[in-house]
Coordinates of C-alpha atoms and ligand atoms in Angstrom, one line a residue:
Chain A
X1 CA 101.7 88.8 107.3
X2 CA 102.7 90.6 104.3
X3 CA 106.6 89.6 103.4
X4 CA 107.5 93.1 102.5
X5 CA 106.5 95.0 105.5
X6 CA 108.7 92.4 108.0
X7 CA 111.5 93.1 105.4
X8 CA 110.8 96.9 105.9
X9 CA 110.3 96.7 109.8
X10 CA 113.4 94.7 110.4
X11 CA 115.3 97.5 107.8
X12 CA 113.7 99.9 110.0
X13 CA 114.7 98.6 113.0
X14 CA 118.5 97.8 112.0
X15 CA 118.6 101.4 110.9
X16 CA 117.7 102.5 114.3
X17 CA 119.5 101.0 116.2
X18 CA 122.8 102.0 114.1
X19 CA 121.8 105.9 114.6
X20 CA 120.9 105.3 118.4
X21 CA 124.3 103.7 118.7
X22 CA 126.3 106.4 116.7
X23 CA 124.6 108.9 119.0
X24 CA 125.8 106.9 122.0
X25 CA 129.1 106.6 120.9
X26 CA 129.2 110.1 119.5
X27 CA 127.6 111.5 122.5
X28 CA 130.4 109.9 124.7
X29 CA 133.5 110.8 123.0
X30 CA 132.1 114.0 122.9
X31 CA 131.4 115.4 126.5
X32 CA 134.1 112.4 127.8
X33 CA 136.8 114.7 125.6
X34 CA 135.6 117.7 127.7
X35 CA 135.9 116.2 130.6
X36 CA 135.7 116.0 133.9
X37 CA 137.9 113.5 133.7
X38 CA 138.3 110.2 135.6
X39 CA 142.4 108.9 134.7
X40 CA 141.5 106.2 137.8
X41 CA 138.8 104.7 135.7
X42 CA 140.7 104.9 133.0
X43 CA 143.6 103.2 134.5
X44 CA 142.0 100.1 135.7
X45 CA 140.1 99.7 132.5
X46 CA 143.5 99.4 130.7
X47 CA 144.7 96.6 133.7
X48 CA 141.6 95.0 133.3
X49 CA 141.3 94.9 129.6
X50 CA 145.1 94.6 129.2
X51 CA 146.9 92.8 131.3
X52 CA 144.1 90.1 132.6
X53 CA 143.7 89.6 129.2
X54 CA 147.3 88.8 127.9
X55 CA 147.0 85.0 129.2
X56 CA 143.8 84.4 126.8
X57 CA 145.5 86.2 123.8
X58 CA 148.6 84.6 124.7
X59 CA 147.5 81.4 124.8
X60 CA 145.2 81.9 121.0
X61 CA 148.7 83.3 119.5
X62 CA 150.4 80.6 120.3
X63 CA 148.5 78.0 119.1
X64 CA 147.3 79.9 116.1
X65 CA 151.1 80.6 114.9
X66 CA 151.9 77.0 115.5
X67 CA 149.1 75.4 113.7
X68 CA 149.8 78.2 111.1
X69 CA 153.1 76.9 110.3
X70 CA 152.1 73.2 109.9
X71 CA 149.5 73.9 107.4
X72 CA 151.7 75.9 105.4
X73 CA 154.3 73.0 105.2
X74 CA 151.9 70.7 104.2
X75 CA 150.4 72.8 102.1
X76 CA 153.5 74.5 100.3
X77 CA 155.8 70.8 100.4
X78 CA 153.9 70.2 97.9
X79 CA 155.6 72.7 95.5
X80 CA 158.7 72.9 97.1
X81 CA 157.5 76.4 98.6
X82 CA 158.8 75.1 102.1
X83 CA 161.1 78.4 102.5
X84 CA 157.7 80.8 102.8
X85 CA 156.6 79.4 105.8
X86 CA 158.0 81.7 108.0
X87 CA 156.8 84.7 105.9
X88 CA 153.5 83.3 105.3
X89 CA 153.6 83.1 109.3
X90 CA 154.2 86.6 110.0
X91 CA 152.2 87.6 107.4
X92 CA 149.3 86.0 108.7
X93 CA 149.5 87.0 112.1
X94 CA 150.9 90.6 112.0
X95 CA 148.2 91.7 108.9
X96 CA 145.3 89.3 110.2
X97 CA 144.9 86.9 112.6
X98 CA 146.8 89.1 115.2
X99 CA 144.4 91.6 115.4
X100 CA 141.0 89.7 114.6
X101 CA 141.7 86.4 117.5
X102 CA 142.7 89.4 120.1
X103 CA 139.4 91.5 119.2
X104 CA 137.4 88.2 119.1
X105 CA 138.8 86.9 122.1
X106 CA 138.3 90.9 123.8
X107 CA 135.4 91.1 122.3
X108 CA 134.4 87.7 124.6
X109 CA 136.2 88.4 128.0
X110 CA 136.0 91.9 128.5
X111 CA 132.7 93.2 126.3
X112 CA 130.7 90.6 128.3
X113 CA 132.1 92.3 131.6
X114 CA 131.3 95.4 131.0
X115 CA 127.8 94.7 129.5
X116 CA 127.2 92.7 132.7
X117 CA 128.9 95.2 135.1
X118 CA 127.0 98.3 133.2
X119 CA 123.6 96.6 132.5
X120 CA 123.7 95.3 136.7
X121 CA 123.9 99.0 137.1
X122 CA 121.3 100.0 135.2
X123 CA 118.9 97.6 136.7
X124 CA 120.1 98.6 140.0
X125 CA 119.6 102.1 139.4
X126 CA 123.1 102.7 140.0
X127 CA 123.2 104.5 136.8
X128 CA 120.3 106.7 138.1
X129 CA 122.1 107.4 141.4
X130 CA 125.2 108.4 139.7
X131 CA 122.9 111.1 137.3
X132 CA 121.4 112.8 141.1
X133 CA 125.4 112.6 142.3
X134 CA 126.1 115.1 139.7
X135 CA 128.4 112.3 137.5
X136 CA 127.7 111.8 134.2
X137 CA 127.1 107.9 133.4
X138 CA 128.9 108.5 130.0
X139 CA 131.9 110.3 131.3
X140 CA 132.2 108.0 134.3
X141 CA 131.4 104.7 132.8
X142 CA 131.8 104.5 129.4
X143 CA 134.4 107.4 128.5
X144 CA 137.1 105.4 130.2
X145 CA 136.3 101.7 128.8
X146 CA 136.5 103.0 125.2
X147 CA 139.9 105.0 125.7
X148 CA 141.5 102.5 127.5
X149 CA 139.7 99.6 124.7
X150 CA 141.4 101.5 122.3
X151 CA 144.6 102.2 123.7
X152 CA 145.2 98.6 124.9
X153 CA 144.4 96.3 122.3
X154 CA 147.0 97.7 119.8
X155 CA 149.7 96.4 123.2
X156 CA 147.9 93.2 123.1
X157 CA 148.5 92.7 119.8
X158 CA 151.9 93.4 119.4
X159 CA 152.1 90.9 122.2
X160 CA 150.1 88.5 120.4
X161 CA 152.1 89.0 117.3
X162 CA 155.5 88.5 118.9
X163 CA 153.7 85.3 120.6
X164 CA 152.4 83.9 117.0
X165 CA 155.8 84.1 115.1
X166 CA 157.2 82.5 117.9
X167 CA 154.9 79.0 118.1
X168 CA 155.3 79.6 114.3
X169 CA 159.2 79.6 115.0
X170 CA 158.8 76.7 117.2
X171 CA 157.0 74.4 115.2
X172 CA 159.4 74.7 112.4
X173 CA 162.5 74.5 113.9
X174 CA 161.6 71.2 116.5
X175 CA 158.9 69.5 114.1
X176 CA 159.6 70.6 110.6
X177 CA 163.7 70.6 110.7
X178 CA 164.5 74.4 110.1
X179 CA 167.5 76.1 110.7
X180 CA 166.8 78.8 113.8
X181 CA 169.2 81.5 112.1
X182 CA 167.3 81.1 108.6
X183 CA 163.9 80.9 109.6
X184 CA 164.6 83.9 111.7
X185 CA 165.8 86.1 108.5
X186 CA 162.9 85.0 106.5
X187 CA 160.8 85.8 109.4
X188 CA 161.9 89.8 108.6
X189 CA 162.9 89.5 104.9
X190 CA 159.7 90.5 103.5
X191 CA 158.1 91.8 106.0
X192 CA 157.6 96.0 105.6
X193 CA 156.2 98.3 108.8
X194 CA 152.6 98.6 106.9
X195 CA 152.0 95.1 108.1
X196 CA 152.0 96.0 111.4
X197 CA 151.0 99.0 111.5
X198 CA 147.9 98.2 109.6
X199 CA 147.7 95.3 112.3
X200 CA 147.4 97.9 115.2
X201 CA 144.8 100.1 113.6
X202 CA 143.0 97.1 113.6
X203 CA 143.7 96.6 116.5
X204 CA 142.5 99.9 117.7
X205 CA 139.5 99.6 116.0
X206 CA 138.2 96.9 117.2
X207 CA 139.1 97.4 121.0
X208 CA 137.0 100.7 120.6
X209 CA 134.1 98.0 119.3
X210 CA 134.4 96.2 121.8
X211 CA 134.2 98.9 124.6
X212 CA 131.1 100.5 122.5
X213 CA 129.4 97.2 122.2
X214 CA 129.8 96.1 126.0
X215 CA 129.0 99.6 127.3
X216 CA 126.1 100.1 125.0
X217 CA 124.0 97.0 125.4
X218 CA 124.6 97.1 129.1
X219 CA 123.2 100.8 129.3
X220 CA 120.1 100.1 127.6
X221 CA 119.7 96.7 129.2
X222 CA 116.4 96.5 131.3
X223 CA 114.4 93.8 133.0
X224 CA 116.1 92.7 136.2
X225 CA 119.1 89.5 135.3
X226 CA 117.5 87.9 132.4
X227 CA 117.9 91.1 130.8
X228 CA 121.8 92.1 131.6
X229 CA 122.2 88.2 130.5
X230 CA 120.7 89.4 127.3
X231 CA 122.9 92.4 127.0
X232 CA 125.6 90.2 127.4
X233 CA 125.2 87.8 125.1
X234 CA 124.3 90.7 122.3
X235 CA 127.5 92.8 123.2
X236 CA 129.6 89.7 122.4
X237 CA 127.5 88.7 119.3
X238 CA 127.3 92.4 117.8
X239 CA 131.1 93.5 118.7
X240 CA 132.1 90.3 116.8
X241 CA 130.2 91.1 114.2
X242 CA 131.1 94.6 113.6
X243 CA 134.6 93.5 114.5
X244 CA 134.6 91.1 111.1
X245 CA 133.1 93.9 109.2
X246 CA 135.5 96.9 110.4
X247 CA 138.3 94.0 109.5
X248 CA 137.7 93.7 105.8
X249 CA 136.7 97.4 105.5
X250 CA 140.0 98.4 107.4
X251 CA 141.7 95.9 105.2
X252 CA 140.5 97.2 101.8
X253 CA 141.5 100.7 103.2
X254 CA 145.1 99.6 103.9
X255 CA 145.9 97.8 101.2
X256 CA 143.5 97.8 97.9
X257 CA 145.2 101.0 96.5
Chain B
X1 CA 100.8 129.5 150.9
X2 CA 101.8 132.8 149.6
X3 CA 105.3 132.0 149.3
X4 CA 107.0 129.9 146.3
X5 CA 106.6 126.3 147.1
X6 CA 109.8 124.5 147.0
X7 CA 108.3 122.3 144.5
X8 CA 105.6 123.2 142.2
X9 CA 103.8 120.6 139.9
X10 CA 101.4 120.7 137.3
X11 CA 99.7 118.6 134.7
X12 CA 102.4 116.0 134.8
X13 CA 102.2 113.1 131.9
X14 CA 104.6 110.4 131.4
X15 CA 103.8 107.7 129.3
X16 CA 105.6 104.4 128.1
X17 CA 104.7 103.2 125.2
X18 CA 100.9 102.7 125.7
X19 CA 101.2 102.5 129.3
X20 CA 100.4 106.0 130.3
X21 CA 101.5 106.0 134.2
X22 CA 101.3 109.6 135.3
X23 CA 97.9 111.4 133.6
X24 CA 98.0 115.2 134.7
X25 CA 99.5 114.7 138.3
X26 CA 99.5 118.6 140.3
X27 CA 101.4 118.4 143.6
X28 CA 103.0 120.9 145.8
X29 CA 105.2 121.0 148.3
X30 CA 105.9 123.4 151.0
X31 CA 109.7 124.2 151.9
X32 CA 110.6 122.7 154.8
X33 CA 107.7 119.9 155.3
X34 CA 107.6 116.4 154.9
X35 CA 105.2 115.3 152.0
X36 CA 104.4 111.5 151.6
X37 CA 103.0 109.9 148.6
X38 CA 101.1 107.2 148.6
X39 CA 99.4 104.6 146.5
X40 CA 99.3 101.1 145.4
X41 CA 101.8 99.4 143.7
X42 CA 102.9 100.5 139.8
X43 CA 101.2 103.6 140.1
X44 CA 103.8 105.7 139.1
X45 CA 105.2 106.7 142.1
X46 CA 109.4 106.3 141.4
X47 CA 108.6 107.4 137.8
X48 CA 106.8 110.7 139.8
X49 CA 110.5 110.8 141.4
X50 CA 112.2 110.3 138.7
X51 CA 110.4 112.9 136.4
X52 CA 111.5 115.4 139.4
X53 CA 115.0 114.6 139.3
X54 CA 115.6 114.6 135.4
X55 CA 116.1 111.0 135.5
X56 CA 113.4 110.4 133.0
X57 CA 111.4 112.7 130.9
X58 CA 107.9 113.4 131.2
X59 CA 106.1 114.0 127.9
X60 CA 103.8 117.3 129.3
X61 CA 104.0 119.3 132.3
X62 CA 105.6 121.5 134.3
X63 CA 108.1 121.0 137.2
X64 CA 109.3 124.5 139.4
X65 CA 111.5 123.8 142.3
X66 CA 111.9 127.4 144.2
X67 CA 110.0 128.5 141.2
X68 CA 112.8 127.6 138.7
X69 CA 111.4 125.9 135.8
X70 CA 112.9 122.3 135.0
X71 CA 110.7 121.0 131.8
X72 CA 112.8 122.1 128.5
X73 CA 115.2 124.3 130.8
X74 CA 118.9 123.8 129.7
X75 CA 121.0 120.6 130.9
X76 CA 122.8 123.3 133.2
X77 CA 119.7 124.8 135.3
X78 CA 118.7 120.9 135.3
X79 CA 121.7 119.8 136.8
X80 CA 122.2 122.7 139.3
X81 CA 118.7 122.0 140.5
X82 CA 119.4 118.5 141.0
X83 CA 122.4 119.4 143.1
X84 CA 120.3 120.9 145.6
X85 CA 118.0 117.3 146.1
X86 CA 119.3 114.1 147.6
X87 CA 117.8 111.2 146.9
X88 CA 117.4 107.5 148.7
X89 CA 116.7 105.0 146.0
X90 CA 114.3 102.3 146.3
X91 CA 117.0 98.9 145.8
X92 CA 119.5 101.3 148.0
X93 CA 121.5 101.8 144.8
X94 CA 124.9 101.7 146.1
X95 CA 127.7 101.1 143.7
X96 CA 128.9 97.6 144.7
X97 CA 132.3 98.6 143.2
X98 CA 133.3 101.1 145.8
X99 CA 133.5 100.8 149.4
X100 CA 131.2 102.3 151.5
X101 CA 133.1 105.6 152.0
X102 CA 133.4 106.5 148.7
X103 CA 130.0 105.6 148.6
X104 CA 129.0 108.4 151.0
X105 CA 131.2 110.6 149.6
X106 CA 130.7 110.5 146.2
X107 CA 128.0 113.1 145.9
X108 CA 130.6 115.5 147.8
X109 CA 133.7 114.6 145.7
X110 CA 131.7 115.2 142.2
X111 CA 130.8 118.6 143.0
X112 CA 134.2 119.2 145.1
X113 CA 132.7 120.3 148.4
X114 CA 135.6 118.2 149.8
X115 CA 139.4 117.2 149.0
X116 CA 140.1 113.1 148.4
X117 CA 142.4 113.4 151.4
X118 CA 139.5 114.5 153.5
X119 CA 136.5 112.3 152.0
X120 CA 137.0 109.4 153.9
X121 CA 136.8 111.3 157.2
X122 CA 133.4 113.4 156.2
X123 CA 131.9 110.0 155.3
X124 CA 132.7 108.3 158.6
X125 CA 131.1 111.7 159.8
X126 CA 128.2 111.2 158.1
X127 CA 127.7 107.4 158.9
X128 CA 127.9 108.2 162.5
X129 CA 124.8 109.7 161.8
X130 CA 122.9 107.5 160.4
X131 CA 124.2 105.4 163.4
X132 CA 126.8 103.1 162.0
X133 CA 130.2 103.0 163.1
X134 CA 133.9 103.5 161.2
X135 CA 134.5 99.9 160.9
X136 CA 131.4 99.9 158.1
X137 CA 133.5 102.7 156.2
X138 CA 135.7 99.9 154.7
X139 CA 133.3 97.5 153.8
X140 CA 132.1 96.3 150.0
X141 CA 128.2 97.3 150.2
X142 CA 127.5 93.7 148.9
X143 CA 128.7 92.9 152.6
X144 CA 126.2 95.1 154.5
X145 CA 122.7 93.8 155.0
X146 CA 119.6 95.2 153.5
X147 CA 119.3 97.9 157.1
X148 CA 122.9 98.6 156.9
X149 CA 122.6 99.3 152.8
X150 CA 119.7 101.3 153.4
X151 CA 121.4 103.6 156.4
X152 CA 124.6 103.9 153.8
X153 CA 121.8 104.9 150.9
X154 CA 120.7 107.7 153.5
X155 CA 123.8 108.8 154.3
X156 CA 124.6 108.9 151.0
X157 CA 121.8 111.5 150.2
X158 CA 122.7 113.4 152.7
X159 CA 126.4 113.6 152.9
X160 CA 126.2 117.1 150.3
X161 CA 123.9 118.7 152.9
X162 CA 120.9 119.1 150.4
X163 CA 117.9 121.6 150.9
X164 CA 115.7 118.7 149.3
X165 CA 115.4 115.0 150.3
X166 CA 113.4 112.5 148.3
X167 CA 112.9 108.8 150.0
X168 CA 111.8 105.8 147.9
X169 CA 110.1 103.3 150.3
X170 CA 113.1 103.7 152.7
X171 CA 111.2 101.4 154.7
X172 CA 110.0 98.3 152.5
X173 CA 111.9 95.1 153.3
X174 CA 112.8 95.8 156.7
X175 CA 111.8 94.4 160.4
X176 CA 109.8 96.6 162.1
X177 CA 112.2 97.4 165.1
X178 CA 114.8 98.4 161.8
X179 CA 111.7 100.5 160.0
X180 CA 111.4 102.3 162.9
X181 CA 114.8 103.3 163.5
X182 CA 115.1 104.3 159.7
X183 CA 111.7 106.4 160.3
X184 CA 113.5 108.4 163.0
X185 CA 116.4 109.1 161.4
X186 CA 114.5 110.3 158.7
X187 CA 112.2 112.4 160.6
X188 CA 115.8 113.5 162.4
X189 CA 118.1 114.3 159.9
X190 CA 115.3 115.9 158.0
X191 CA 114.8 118.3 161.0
X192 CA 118.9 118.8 161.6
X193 CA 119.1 119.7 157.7
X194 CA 116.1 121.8 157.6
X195 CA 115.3 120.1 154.6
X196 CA 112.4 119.7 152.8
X197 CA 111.4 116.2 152.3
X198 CA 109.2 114.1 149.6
X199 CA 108.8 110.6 150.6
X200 CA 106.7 107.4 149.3
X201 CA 105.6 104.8 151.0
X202 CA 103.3 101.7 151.4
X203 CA 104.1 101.5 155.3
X204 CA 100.7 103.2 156.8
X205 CA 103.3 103.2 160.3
X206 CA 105.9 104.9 158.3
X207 CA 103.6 107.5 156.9
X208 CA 102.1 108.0 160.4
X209 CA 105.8 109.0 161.7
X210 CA 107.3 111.0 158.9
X211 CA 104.8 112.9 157.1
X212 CA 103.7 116.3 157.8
X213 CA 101.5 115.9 154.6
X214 CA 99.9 113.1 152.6
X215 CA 99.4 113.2 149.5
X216 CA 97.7 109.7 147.3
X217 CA 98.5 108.7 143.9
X218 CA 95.8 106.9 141.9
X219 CA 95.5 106.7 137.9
X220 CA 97.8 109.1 137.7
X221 CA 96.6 112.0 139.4
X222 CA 97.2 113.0 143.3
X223 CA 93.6 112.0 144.2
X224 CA 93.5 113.7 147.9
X225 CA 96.2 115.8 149.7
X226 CA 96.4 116.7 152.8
X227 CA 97.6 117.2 156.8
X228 CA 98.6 113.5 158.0
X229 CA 96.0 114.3 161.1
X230 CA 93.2 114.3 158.2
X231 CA 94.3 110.8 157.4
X232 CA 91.5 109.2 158.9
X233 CA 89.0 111.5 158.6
X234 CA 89.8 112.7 154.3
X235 CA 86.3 112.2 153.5
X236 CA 87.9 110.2 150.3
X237 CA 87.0 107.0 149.6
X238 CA 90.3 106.0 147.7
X239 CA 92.1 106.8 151.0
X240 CA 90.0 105.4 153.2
X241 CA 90.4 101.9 150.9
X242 CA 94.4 102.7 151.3
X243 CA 94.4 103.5 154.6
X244 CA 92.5 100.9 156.1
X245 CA 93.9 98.0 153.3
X246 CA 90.5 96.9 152.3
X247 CA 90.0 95.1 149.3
X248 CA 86.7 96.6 148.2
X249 CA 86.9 99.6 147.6
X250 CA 87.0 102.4 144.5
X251 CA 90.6 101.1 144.2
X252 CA 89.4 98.2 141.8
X253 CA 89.4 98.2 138.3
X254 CA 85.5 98.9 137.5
X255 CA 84.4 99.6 140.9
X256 CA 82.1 102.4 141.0
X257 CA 82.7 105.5 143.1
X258 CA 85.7 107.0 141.1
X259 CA 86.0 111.0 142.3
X260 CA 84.1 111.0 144.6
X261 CA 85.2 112.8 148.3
Ligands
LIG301 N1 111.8 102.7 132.5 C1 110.6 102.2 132.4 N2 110.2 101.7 131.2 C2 108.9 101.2 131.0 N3 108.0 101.2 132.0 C3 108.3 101.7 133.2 C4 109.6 102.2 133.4 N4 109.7 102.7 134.7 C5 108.5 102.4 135.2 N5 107.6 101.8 134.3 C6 106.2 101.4 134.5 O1 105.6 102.5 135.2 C7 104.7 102.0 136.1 C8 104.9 102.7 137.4 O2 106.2 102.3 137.9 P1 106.8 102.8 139.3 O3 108.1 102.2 139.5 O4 106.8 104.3 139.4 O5 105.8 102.2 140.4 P2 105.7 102.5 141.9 O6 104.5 103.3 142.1 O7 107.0 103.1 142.4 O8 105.5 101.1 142.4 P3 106.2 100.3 143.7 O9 105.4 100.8 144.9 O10 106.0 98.9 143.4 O11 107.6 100.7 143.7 C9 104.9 100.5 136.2 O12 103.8 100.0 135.5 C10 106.1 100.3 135.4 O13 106.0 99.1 134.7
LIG302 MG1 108.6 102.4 143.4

């Protein structure tokens, strides 16, 4: 009815739902840090979320270094700027796109798993079960997804950027008539350690986003399938989200001094 | 009744939202019996279990097991309590990412009453209880059928040798030749432990075999308790209804006859 009190409720709301999340998350880290700990869990998290997913990111890399390179030559020809493709390229991809098509690609192959695999569990009492087995849901389930979120996608992306410069590389050396040896030494000419580093905080960031957004919406799911579907799809939606916000704010941290 | 009940409650709310499921429920239970609840459908009865456990959080009340206190007591006294119940769940609850060994075992593992090297043979030991053989031990639960899941869910509960054993309709869903054999290892295992055990049913056969007690759930409350062998005879009309499955009845919304018996 009256416009101001939806705009108030849905403000209410959002807040919310942020604190009940930084209390999850908060909550987690905390008693997951003092343990017991479970380095199994943790260790098939970090196959799951790193290894199964190199083929996806792999394949994004590629492509995304490849088409990269062709719109900076058609772009830059057009000043004679040809010679900063390769820079451009692993520019791009070490500082940006590295980082944000690995977490976005995460974000959609592993978030939605575990929101499904954790919200399945909740509506299955699982969860409960584990609580009367004396194991704590967050130290068990969602301790080990964010550690191993955090620790793998920085590896994923280092892969990805090797990956990227490489269908970069490719493009210009068969399609646009570069010299290997040259585009190679621009490739490194300008580029400094804060590109990449800054790349893997990202990195970092968002594989703990994505963890925290799979495990949280599949812990509060409720309401039989329809409702883990739900969790799903808002696990992939909200750890995209907060994954394009924590990359500007990350960003302006790094590099707006 | 001079001694401590094992459990103790009083003037137990829970409320959801609006919904307000349990409305002042008092129940005891003596150590070493086997108490049934019973009571229609959505009345409250898992939530009643739940509440117990420190699975969900009742908003008023008091819960004393062995005269402990569990409402606002610290996480610690919480969990330790726990420890000491086992508990069936009503979907069987297994965790369809383990075999069924681990499954059995996990309960044991977490509190370290046994080594990893020796969980898998205390599991097999316990699922020979529960009459299934070492070939199950293996197997992903999503393999077993809903008997099979159930006898896993029971050894489960009691692979940690608890002094407390709480069923959720360990019953519903199953053939009656199946229900029965669950009944008696219930009533069995119960008796080998010397547990105490809380059960709920709808299954008027099941109630008949494993309860000691009965106790019956409506609006909230525990509405008549007593011996099973009063069953019959309670003098209360909500029971009667129950027992005998009648559709008319005080067990309607607006029907008259509410407290009486
Ligand atoms: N986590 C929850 N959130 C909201 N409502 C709940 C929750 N758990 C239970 N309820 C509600 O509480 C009521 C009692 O539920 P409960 O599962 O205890 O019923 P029950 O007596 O065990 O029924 P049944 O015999 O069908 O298992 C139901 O109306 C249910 O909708
Ligand atoms: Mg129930």
């Amino acid at each position: 009815m009256n416009p101001l009190a939806a705009i108030g409720r849905a403000v209410l709301t959002a807040a919310a739902a942020t604190g009940s999340l930084v209390v999850f998350a908060a909550t987690a880290v905390g008693r997951g840090l003092i343990g017991p700990w479970y380095p199994r869990l943790v260790l098939r998290q970090m196959v799951e979320i790193g290894y199964f997913s190199l083929p996806v990111v792999g394949l994004t890399a590629i492509f995304s270094g490849m088409v990269l390179a062709l719109q900076s030559y058609t772009g830059f020809s057009r000043f004679e700027a040809e010679s900063a493709i390769a820079t451009i390229v692993v520019l791009s991809m070490t500082r940006e796109l590295g980082p944000v098509l690995a977490g976005l690609m995460v974000a959609g192959r592993v978030g939605a798993a575990m929101a499904a695999e954790i919200g399945t569990m909740r509506v299955t009492e699982q969860i409960d079960a584990l609580t009367t087995l004396s194991t704590d849901p967050l130290r068990y389930l969602v301790f080990p997804r964010l550690i191993a979120g955090l620790l793998m996608l920085p590896l994923l992306v280092l892969v990805a950027n090797a990956i990227g410069v490489l269908g970069g590389f490719v493009v210009s050396v068969w399609k646009l008539g570069f010299q290997p040896i040259e585009y190679i030494n621009r490739t490194f000419e300008f580029l400094e350690p804060l590109d990449v580093i800054s790349g893997l905080v990202k990195a970092a960031v968002f594989g703990f986003i994505v963890a925290l957004m799979g495990c949280f919406q599949g812990y509060h799911s409720k309401g039989g399938a329809q409702g883990v579907g739900a969790a799903t799809t808002r696990a992939v939606v909200t750890a995209s989200i907060l994954i394009l916000v924590a990359n500007y704010v990350v960003t302006e941290l790094f590099f707006a001094r | 009744m001079s001694e401590t009940p094992r459990l103790r409650i009083r003037g137990l709310h829970k409320r959801f939202g609006v919904k307000h499921v349990l409305r002042g429920l008092d129940l005891n239970v003596a150590a070493g019996g086997s108490t049934v609840v019973i009571g229609g459908s959505g009345t409250g009865k898992s939530v009643l279990l739940k509440c117990i456990l420190g699975i969900l959080q009742p908003d008023e009340g008091s819960i004393q097991v062995d005269g402990q206190e569990l409402i606002g007591a610290a996480p610690a006294v919480v969990a330790e309590a726990r420890a000491r119940i086992g508990m069936l769940f009503q979907g069987g609850a297994l965790f369809d990412s383990l075999p069924v060994w681990e499954n059995v075992a996990f309960g044991a593992l977490a509190r370290r009453q046994v080594e990893r090297r020796n969980a898998r043979a205390l599991a097999v030991e316990t699922l020979a209880k529960v009459g299934l053989g070492p070939e199950v031990a293996d197997l992903s639960p999503a393999e077993l059928s809903g008997g099979m899941q159930k006898r896993v869910g029971l050894a489960r509960a009691i692979c940690t040798r608890p002094e407390m054993l709480f069923f959720d309709e360990p019953t519903t869903g199953l053939d009656p030749i199946m229900a029965e054999v669950i009944n008696e290892l219930i009533v069995d295992t119960v008796r080998k432990l010397g547990a105490t055990a809380l059960s709920i049913t709808h299954d008027m056969g099941s109630v008949r075999r494993i309860a000691d007690r009965v106790a019956m759930l409506y609006d909230g409350r525990i509405v008549w308790a007593g011996p099973v062998a009063d069953l019959d005879h309670s003098g209360n009309d909500f029971v009667d209804q129950f027992v005998n499955g009648r559709a008319v009845g005080p067990i309607r919304v607006g029907a008259a006859g509410i407290g009486s018996g």
